[in-house]
XYZ file of C-alpha atoms in Angstrom:
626
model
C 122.946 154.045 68.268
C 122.142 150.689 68.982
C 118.089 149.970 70.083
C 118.209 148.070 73.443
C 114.213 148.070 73.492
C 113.973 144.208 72.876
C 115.749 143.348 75.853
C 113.067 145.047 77.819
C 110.458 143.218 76.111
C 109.848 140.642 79.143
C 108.562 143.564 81.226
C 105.545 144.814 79.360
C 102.470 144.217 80.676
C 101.210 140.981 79.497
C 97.633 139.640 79.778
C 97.507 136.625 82.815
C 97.077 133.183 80.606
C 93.647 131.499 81.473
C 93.128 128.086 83.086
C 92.144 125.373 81.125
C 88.758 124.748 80.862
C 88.141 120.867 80.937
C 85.503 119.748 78.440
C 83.486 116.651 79.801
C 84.288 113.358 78.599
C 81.596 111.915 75.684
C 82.068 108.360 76.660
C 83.091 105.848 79.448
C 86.268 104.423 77.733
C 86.826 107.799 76.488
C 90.288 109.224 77.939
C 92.811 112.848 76.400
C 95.513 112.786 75.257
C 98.162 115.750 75.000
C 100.249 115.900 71.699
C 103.015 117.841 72.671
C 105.512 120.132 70.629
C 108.459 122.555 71.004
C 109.104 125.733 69.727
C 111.929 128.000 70.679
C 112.895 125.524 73.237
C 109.068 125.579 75.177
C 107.330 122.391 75.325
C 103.974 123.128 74.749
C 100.782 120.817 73.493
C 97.250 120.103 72.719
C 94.538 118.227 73.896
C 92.375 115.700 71.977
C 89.829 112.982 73.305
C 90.211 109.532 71.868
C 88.091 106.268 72.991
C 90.077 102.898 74.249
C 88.333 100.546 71.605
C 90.219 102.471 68.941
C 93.366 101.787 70.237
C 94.655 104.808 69.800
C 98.357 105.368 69.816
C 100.186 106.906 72.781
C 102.580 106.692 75.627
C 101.609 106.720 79.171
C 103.862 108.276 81.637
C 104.689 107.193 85.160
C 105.968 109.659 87.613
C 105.607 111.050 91.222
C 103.459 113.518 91.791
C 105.540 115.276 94.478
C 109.520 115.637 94.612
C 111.281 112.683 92.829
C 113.886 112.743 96.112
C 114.636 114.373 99.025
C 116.071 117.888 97.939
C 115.071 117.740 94.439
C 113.337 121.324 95.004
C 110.145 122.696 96.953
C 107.571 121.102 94.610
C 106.534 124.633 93.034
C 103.677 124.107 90.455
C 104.729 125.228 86.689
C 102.551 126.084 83.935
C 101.849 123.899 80.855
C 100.857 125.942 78.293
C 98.718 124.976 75.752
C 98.683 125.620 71.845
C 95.549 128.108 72.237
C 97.005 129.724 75.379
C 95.844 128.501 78.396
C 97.963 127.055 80.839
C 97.168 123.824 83.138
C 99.377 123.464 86.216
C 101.597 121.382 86.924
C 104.071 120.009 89.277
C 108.197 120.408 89.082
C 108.912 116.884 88.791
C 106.294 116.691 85.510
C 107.645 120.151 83.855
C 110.956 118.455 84.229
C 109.877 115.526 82.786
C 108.695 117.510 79.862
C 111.954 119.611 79.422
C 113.833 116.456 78.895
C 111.443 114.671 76.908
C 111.129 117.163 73.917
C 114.554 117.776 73.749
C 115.717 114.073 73.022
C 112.926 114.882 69.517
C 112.335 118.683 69.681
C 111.054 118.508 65.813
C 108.748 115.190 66.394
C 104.894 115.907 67.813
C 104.539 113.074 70.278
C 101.390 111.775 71.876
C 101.229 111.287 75.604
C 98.775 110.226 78.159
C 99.738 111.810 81.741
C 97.247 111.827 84.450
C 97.925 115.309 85.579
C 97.565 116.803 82.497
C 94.720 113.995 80.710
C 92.443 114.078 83.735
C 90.521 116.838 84.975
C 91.588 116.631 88.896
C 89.038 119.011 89.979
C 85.886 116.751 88.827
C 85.608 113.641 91.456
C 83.250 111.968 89.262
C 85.558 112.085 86.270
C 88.662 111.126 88.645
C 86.708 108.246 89.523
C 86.166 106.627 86.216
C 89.425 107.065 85.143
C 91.227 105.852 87.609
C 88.757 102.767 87.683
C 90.216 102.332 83.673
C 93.591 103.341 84.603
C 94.665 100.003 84.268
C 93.575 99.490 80.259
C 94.715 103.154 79.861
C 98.684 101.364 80.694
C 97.979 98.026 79.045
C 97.232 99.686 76.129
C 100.067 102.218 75.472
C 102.082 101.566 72.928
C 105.294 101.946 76.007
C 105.706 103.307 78.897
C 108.182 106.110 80.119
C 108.769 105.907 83.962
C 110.738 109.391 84.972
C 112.791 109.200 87.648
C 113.339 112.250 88.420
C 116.049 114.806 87.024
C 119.552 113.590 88.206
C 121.225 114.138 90.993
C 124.944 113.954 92.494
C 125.348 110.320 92.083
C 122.351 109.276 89.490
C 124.651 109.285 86.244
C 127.268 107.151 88.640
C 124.795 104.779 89.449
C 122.922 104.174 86.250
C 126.748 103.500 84.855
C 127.242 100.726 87.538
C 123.531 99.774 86.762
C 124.457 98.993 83.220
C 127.995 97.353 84.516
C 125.904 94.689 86.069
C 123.480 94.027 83.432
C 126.985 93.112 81.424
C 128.617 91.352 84.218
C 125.115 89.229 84.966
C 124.592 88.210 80.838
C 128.891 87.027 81.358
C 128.638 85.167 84.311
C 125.220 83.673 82.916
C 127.351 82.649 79.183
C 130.078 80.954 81.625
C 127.544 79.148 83.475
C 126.241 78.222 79.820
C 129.585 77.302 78.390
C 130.513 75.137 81.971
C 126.832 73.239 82.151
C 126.439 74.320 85.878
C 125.042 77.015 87.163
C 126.128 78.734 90.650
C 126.393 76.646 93.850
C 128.141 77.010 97.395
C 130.989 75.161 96.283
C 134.430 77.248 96.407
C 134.651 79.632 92.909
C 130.895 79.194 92.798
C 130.727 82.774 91.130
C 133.953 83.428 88.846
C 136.669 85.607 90.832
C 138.535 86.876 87.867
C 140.408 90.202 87.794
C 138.107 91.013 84.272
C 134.867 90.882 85.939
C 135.747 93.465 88.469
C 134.163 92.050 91.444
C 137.500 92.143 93.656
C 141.002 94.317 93.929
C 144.204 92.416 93.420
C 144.452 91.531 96.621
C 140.945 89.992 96.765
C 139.103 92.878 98.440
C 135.530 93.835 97.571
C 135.918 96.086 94.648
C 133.968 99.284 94.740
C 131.944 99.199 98.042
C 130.616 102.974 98.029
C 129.856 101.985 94.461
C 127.307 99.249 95.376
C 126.321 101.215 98.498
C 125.642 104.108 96.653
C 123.401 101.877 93.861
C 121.793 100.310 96.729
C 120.869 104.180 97.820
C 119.576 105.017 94.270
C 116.657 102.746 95.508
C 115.778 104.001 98.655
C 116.329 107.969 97.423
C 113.987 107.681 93.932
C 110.581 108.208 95.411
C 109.099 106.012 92.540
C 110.083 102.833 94.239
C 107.725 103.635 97.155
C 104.526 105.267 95.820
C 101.464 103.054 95.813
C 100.522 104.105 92.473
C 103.745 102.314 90.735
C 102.214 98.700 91.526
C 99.631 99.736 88.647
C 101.811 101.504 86.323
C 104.662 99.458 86.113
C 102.833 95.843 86.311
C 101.473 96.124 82.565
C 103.481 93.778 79.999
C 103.624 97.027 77.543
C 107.537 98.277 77.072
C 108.341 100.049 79.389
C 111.411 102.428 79.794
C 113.140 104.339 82.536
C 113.904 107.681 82.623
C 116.425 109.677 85.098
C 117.800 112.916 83.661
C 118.611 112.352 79.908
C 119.584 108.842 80.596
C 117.333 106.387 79.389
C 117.190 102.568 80.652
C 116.057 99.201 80.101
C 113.783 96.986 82.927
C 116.052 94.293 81.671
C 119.101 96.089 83.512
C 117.266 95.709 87.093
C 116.450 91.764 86.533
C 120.567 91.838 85.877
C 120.876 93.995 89.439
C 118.845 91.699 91.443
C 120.530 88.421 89.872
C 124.150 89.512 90.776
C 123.681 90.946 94.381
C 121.724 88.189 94.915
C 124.396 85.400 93.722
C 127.488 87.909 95.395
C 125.384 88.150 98.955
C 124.873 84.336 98.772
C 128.123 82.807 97.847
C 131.010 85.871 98.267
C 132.084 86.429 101.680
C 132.581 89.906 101.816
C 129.559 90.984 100.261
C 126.852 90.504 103.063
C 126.552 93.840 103.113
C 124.079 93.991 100.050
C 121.499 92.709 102.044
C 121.142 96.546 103.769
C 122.516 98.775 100.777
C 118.786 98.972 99.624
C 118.467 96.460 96.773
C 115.627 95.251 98.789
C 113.514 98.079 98.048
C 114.059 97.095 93.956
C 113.037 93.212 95.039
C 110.224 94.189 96.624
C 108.688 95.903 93.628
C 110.375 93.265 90.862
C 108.810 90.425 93.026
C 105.486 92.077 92.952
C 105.222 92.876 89.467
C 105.980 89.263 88.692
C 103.331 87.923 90.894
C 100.885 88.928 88.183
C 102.889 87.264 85.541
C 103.753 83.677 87.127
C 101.044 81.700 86.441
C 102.294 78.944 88.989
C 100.689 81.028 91.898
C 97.653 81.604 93.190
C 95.654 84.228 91.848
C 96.378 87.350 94.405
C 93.141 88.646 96.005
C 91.833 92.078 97.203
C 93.307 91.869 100.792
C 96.778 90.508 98.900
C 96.936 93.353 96.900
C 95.771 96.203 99.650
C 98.148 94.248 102.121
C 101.131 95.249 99.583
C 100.025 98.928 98.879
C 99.301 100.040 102.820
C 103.089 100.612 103.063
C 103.309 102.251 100.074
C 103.389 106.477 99.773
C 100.290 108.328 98.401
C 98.964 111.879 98.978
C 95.445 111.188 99.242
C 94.993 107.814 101.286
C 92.315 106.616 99.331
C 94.383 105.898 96.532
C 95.762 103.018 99.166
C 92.977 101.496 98.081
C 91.481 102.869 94.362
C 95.192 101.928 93.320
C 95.762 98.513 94.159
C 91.969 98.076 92.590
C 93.064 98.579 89.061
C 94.980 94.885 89.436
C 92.549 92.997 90.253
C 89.606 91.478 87.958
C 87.175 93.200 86.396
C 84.352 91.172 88.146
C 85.749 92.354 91.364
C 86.435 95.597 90.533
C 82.742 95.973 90.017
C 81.429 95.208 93.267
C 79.790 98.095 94.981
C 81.581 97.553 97.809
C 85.057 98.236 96.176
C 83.684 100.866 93.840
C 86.594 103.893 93.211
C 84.607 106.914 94.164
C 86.210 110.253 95.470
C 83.671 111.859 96.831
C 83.527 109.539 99.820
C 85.389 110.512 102.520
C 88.671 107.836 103.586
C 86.616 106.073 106.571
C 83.781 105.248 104.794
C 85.921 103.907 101.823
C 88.102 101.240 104.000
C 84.908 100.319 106.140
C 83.462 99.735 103.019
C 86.156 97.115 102.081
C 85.907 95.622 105.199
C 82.252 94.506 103.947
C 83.780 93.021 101.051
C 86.507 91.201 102.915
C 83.392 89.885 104.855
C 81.824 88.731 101.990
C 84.928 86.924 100.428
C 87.274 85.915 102.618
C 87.674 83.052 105.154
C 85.929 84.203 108.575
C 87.929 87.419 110.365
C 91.197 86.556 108.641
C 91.423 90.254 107.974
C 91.165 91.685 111.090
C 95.028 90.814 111.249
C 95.881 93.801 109.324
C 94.255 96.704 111.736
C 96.882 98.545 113.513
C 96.655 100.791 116.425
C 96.730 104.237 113.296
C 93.830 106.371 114.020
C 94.724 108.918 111.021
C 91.452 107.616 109.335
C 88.387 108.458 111.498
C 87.520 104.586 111.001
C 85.847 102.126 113.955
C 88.696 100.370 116.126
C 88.181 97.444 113.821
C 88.788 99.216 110.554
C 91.909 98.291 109.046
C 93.695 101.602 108.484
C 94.784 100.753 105.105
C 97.269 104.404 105.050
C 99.164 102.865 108.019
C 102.350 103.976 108.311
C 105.455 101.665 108.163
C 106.388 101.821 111.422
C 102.977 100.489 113.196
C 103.091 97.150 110.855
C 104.131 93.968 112.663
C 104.087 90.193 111.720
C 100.244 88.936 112.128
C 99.728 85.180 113.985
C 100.087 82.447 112.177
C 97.184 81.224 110.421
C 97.892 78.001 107.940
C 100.142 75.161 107.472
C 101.408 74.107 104.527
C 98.645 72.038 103.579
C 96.323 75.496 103.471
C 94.688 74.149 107.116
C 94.647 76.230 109.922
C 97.501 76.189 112.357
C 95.224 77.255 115.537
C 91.062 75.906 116.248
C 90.234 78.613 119.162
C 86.780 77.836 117.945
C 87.229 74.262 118.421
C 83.999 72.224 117.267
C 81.259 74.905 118.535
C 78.720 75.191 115.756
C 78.488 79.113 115.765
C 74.846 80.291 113.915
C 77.427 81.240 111.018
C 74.653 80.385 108.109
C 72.639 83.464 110.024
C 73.197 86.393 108.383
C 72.945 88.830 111.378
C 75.948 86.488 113.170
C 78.977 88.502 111.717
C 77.810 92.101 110.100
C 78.189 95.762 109.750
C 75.739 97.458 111.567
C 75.955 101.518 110.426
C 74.687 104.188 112.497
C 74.842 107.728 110.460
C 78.536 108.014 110.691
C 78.998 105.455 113.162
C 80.027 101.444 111.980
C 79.807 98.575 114.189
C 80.935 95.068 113.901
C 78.697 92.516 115.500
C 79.858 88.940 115.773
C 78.909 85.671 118.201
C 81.605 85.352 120.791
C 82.838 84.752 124.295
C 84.495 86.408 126.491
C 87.422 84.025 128.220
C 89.631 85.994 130.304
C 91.251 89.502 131.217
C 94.858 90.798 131.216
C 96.193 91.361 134.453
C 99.684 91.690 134.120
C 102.093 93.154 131.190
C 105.756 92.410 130.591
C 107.758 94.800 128.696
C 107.472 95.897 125.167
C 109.724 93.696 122.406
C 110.573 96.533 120.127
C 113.212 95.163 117.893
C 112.463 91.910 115.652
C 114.835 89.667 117.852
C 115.585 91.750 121.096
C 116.691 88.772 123.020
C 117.052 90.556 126.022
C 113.545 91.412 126.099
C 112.272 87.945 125.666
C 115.190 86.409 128.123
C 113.172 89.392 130.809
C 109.563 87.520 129.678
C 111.450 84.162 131.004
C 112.879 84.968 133.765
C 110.168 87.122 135.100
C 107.660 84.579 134.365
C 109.361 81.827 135.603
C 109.847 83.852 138.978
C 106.173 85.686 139.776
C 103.980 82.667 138.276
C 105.380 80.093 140.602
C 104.658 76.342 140.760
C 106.887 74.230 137.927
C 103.643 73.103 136.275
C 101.533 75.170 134.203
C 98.332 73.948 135.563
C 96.505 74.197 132.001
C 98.627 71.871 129.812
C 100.897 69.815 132.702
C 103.849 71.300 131.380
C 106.352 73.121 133.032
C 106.225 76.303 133.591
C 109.152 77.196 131.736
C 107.935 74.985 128.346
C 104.929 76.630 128.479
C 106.351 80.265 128.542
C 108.405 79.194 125.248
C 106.189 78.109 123.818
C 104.158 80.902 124.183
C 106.608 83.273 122.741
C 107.160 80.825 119.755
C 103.449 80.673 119.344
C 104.072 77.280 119.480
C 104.615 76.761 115.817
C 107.880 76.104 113.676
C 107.766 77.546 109.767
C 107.865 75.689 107.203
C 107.753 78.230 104.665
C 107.824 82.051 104.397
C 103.709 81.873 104.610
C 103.234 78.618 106.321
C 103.309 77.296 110.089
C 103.927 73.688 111.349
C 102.212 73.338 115.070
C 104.156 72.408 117.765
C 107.869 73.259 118.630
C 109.949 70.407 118.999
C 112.883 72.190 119.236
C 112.687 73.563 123.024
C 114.453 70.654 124.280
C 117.857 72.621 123.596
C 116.942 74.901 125.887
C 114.754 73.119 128.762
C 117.840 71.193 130.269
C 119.538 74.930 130.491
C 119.140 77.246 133.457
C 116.921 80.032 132.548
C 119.408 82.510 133.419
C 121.786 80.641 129.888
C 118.768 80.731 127.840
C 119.300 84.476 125.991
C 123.098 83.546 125.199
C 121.502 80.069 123.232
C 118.803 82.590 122.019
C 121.348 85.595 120.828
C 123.203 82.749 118.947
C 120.431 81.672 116.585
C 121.065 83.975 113.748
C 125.174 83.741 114.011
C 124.751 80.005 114.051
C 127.788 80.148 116.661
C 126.968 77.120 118.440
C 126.040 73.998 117.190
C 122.961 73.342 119.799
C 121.734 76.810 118.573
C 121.074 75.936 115.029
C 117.448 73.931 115.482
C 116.092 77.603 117.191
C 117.072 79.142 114.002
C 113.191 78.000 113.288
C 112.621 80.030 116.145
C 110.091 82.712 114.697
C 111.089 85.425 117.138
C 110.961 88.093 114.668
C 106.696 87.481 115.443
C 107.844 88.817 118.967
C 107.793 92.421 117.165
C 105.725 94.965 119.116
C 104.469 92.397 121.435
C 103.957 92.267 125.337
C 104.139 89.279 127.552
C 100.860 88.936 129.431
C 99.207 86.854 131.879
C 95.023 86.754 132.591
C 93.141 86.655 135.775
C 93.018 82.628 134.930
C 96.616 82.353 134.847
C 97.219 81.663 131.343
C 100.385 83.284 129.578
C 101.006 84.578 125.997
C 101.505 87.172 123.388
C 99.726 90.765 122.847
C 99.972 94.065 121.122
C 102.386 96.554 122.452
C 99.327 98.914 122.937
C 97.586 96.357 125.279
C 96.332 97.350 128.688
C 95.736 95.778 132.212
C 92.177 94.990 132.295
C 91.874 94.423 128.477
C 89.369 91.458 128.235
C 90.123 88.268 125.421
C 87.541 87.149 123.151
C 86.967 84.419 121.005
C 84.916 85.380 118.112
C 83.293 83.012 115.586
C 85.180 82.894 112.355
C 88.346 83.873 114.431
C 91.462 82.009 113.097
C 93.455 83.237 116.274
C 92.098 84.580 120.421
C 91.342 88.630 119.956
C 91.891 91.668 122.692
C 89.120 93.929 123.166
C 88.911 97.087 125.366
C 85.779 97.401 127.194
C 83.861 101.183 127.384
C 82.347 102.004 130.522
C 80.242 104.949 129.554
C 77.888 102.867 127.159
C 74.477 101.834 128.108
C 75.469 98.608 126.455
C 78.837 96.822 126.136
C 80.508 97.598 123.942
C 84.442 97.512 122.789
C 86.975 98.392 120.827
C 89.606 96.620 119.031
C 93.072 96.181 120.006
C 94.093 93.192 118.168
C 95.311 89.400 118.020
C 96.584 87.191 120.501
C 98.411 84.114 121.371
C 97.585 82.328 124.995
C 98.735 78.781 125.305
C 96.070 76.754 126.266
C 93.293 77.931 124.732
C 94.070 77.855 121.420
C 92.122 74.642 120.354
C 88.668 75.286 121.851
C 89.536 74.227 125.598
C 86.954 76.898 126.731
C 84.475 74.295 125.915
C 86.042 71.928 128.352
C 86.691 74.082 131.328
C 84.001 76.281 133.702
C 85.873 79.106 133.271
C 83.624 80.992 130.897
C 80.090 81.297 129.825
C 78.687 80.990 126.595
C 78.798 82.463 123.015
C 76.787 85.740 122.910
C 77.119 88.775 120.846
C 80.070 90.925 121.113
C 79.820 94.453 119.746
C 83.046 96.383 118.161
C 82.728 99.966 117.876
């Protein structure tokens, strides 16, 4: 009779496998490393400690933490078990990773560094100083292995079209070659031939789910989007990508942005790219080349953390520990910026707000607070684990020249050598910002909310309203009419040069001053169509700045720009080392007066320092934040 006892074996009592016990690190370049192995199909490894200076050979892995896509599983933990038995957790998009990865060399130890597995994640301190070398620990490894994530219905589909471009793009560039031209707006500007599989027969756009579905690959990976890929993936080391068991070059995605890029601009038919996602993949490529192009100016901290806030990240102070690791070493040592997680997240962003203080131009940075209180941070605390939905296009600060666009200071000599005229002031748990000031005016009225990046009807209501309630046909503060100064207002009164930079003074309201009001949305809807050949100059219109703004008017009558989250009664500051006017929110139940922040602010007329000329206001004191 057969014995059927070994199938049974997987229910014996078996003794629970112990948790790894971390040993501490000897030295502060010291990092582990996990040499894994298979054996009867497990993956399983061991841990060693080796020190940076001895360059030690490894590859670092790059992965998400949590699913690698939307309904890619529930995120269970799994257990990595080591070569003496005890098991380190880890999550389901790792223990995928490492199914896949011993199987393409099942007989070959290989050496890995993985954060989840290399650091202990239950010792802050240790966290710390290895995220603050995280940086080295990449630039060193001999490549690196981004996973992707195990496949999913369309992956394999759109890694084949992925490597269909990268041949299509080195093609078209070899014509180019062989023709001396490269691609221009002239008819044929990108080759149309039957072989390169751009168009049907009959001239349609070839494969449109196919691109659309590419596009999607993108926006589904959750590696795109997580802060911590800025760090990982900037490194010069080789680097390869990982979905599944398909395996593929950066080289392919230089080839993805080149063609969609050349079909959006010159094919008609394929506008459509612009919104299938690729813009996710440019957004990280253009990044990551940033650090490479020495042309540019060298990013700074509030470049960097600017990038990251939008990014994904469980813990939000790895908004800003993250983006540290790409920056200098001589900044990365200032105590201000120093990676420590056992602060909690408000302390941690107010204490890069005294950095930013300490580095950068006046209260540039005050630009980037949003109305996000899921920190527990003061009012003027940039929330640096905003979500993407609260961001909106700051004022204009510079022309192209690097001056500033707007004086609101004008030529007041503010007691800025003083230390005690801009600083933190901390109170226990409590942070103030003092700063010289003055208050000029309140908000007493509030037009509707502009919540799409060119809702013309919104701003046509801002006109018309205006133009109705305000009276008179002079705007008694600059002579113009009523209706200039209301455009201007919404334009800021600038024209861009650039994507960064701001020429003062729109010249091209004349288009639209001889019109009724009532005709000005139909010129205004036309700008981006380019319909009409009086529309085109407003094209420079910057009414994508319009974004969560409300039209408002003060107590003094003067007319411009605010948050969405403004209120009647809101007062408007100048503050020294302002580039831009600011709105504060007064709090009655203070023994003092004190405010909180609500954020920048366009009103024509007092941009340049007219305060100064007018008896309107008092005189600079010092305003407290809380």
């Amino acid at each position: 009779m057969e014995d059927f006892s070994s199938l049974f074996s997987a229910h014996r009592k078996q003794e629970t496998p112990s948790r790894y016990e971390y040993k501490p690190l000897q030295a502060a370049d010291s990092i582990r490393l996990v040499c894994l192995t298979t054996t009867n199909g497990k993956v399983h490894g061991t841990l060693k400690e080796a020190r940076l200076f001895e360059k030690p050979e490894y590859r670092a892995v790059s992965y998400v933490w949590g699913a690698a896509f939307d309904g890619a599983g529930d995120g269970s933990p799994r257990p990595f078990v080591l070569d003496d038995g005890q098991v380190i957790q880890v999550t389901a998009n790792l223990a995928d990773f490492l199914d896949v990865v011993v199987q393409k060399q099942p007989q070959t130890p290989m050496t890995f560094w993985i954060d989840a597995i290399c650091i202990n994640q239950a010792d802050e301190e240790e966290k710390s100083v290895q995220v603050g070398i995280m940086r080295q620990i990449y630039d060193q490894a001999a490549e690196i292995l981004i996973w992707l994530g195990r496949h999913d219905e369309t992956s394999r589909d759109d890694i084949a079209k992925m490597e269909w471009c990268d041949e299509t793009m080195r093609r078209l560039w070899s014509i180019y070659k062989a023709n001396g031209t490269g691609p221009t707006r002239k008819a044929g500007a990108v080759p149309v031939r039957p072989d390169l599989g751009f168009r049907t027969e009959d001239g349609a756009v070839k494969d449109r789910e196919g691109w659309k579905s590419l596009g999607g690959f993108f926006v589904r990976r959750n590696w795109w989007h997580r802060v911590w890929t800025v760090q990982e993936y900037i490194p010069e080391a080789k680097k390869l990508f990982m979905c599944g068991d398909v395996a593929f070059s950066p080289d392919w995605l230089e080839s993805i942005l080149d063609l969609t890029l050349l079909l959006h601009d010159f094919e008609p038919g394929f506008e459509f790219l612009e919104d299938a996602g690729f813009s996710v993949l440019r957004q990280v490529e253009n990044f990551r080349s940033s650090f490479h192009d020495g042309s540019r100016a060298p990013l700074t901290v509030y470049d960097v953390l600017s990038e990251c806030r939008l990014r994904d990240a469980s813990d939000p102070r790895d908004k800003v520990f993250a983006p540290l690791g790409l920056l200098p070493r001589k900044q990365r040592l200032d105590a201000a910026l120093r990676i420590d997680y056992s602060l909690p997240v408000e302390i941690v962003f107010t204490n890069v707000v005294e950095y930013l203080l300490r580095t950068m131009h006046g209260l540039d940075w005050l630009d980037a607070v949003v109305p996000s209180r899921k920190a527990k941070c003061a009012s003027w605390v940039p929330d640096w684990d905003a979500g993407r939905g609260l961001v909106f296009h700051p004022l204009p600060k510079t022309d192209k020249d690097g001056k500033a666009v707007y004086r609101p200071w004008g030529d007041y000599n503010a007691p800025e050598e003083d230390p005690d005229a801009t600083r933190i002031v901390r109170h226990g748990g409590r942070a103030e910002l003092h700063v010289m000031g003055i208050l000029l005016d309140e908000i007493i009225c509030l037009y509707g909310t502009n919540y799409s990046a060119v809702d013309v009807m919104v701003v046509q209501s801002w006109i018309e309203r205006a133009c109705r309630e305000l009276g008179g046909a002079t705007y008694p503060h600059t002579g113009e009419t009523m209706l200039e100064a209301v455009l201007r207002a919404i334009t800021f009164d600038v024209v861009p040069v650039d994507s960064n930079s701001f020429a003062r003074g729109q010249d091209d309201l004349h288009h639209l001053l001889s019109l009724p009001v009532g005709e000005i949305a139909r010129k205004l809807m036309l700008v981006d169509a380019s319909m009409d050949v009086d529309a085109l100059p407003l094209r420079h219109m910057r009414l994508d700045m319009t974004l969560r703004r409300r039209f408002a008017v003060t107590r003094h009558g003067f007319v411009g720009l605010v948050p969405f989250y403004s209120s009647v009664g809101d007062k408007v500051f100048c503050l020294s080392g302002g580039p831009v006017l600011y709105v504060a929110r007064e709090l009655i139940k203070t023994s003092r007066k004190e405010y909180t922040y609500v954020g920048e602010s366009y009103f024509h007329g007092l941009m340049d320092g007219e305060w100064r000329e007018k008896d309107l206001f008092g005189h600079p004191s010092q305003v407290v934040l809380v």
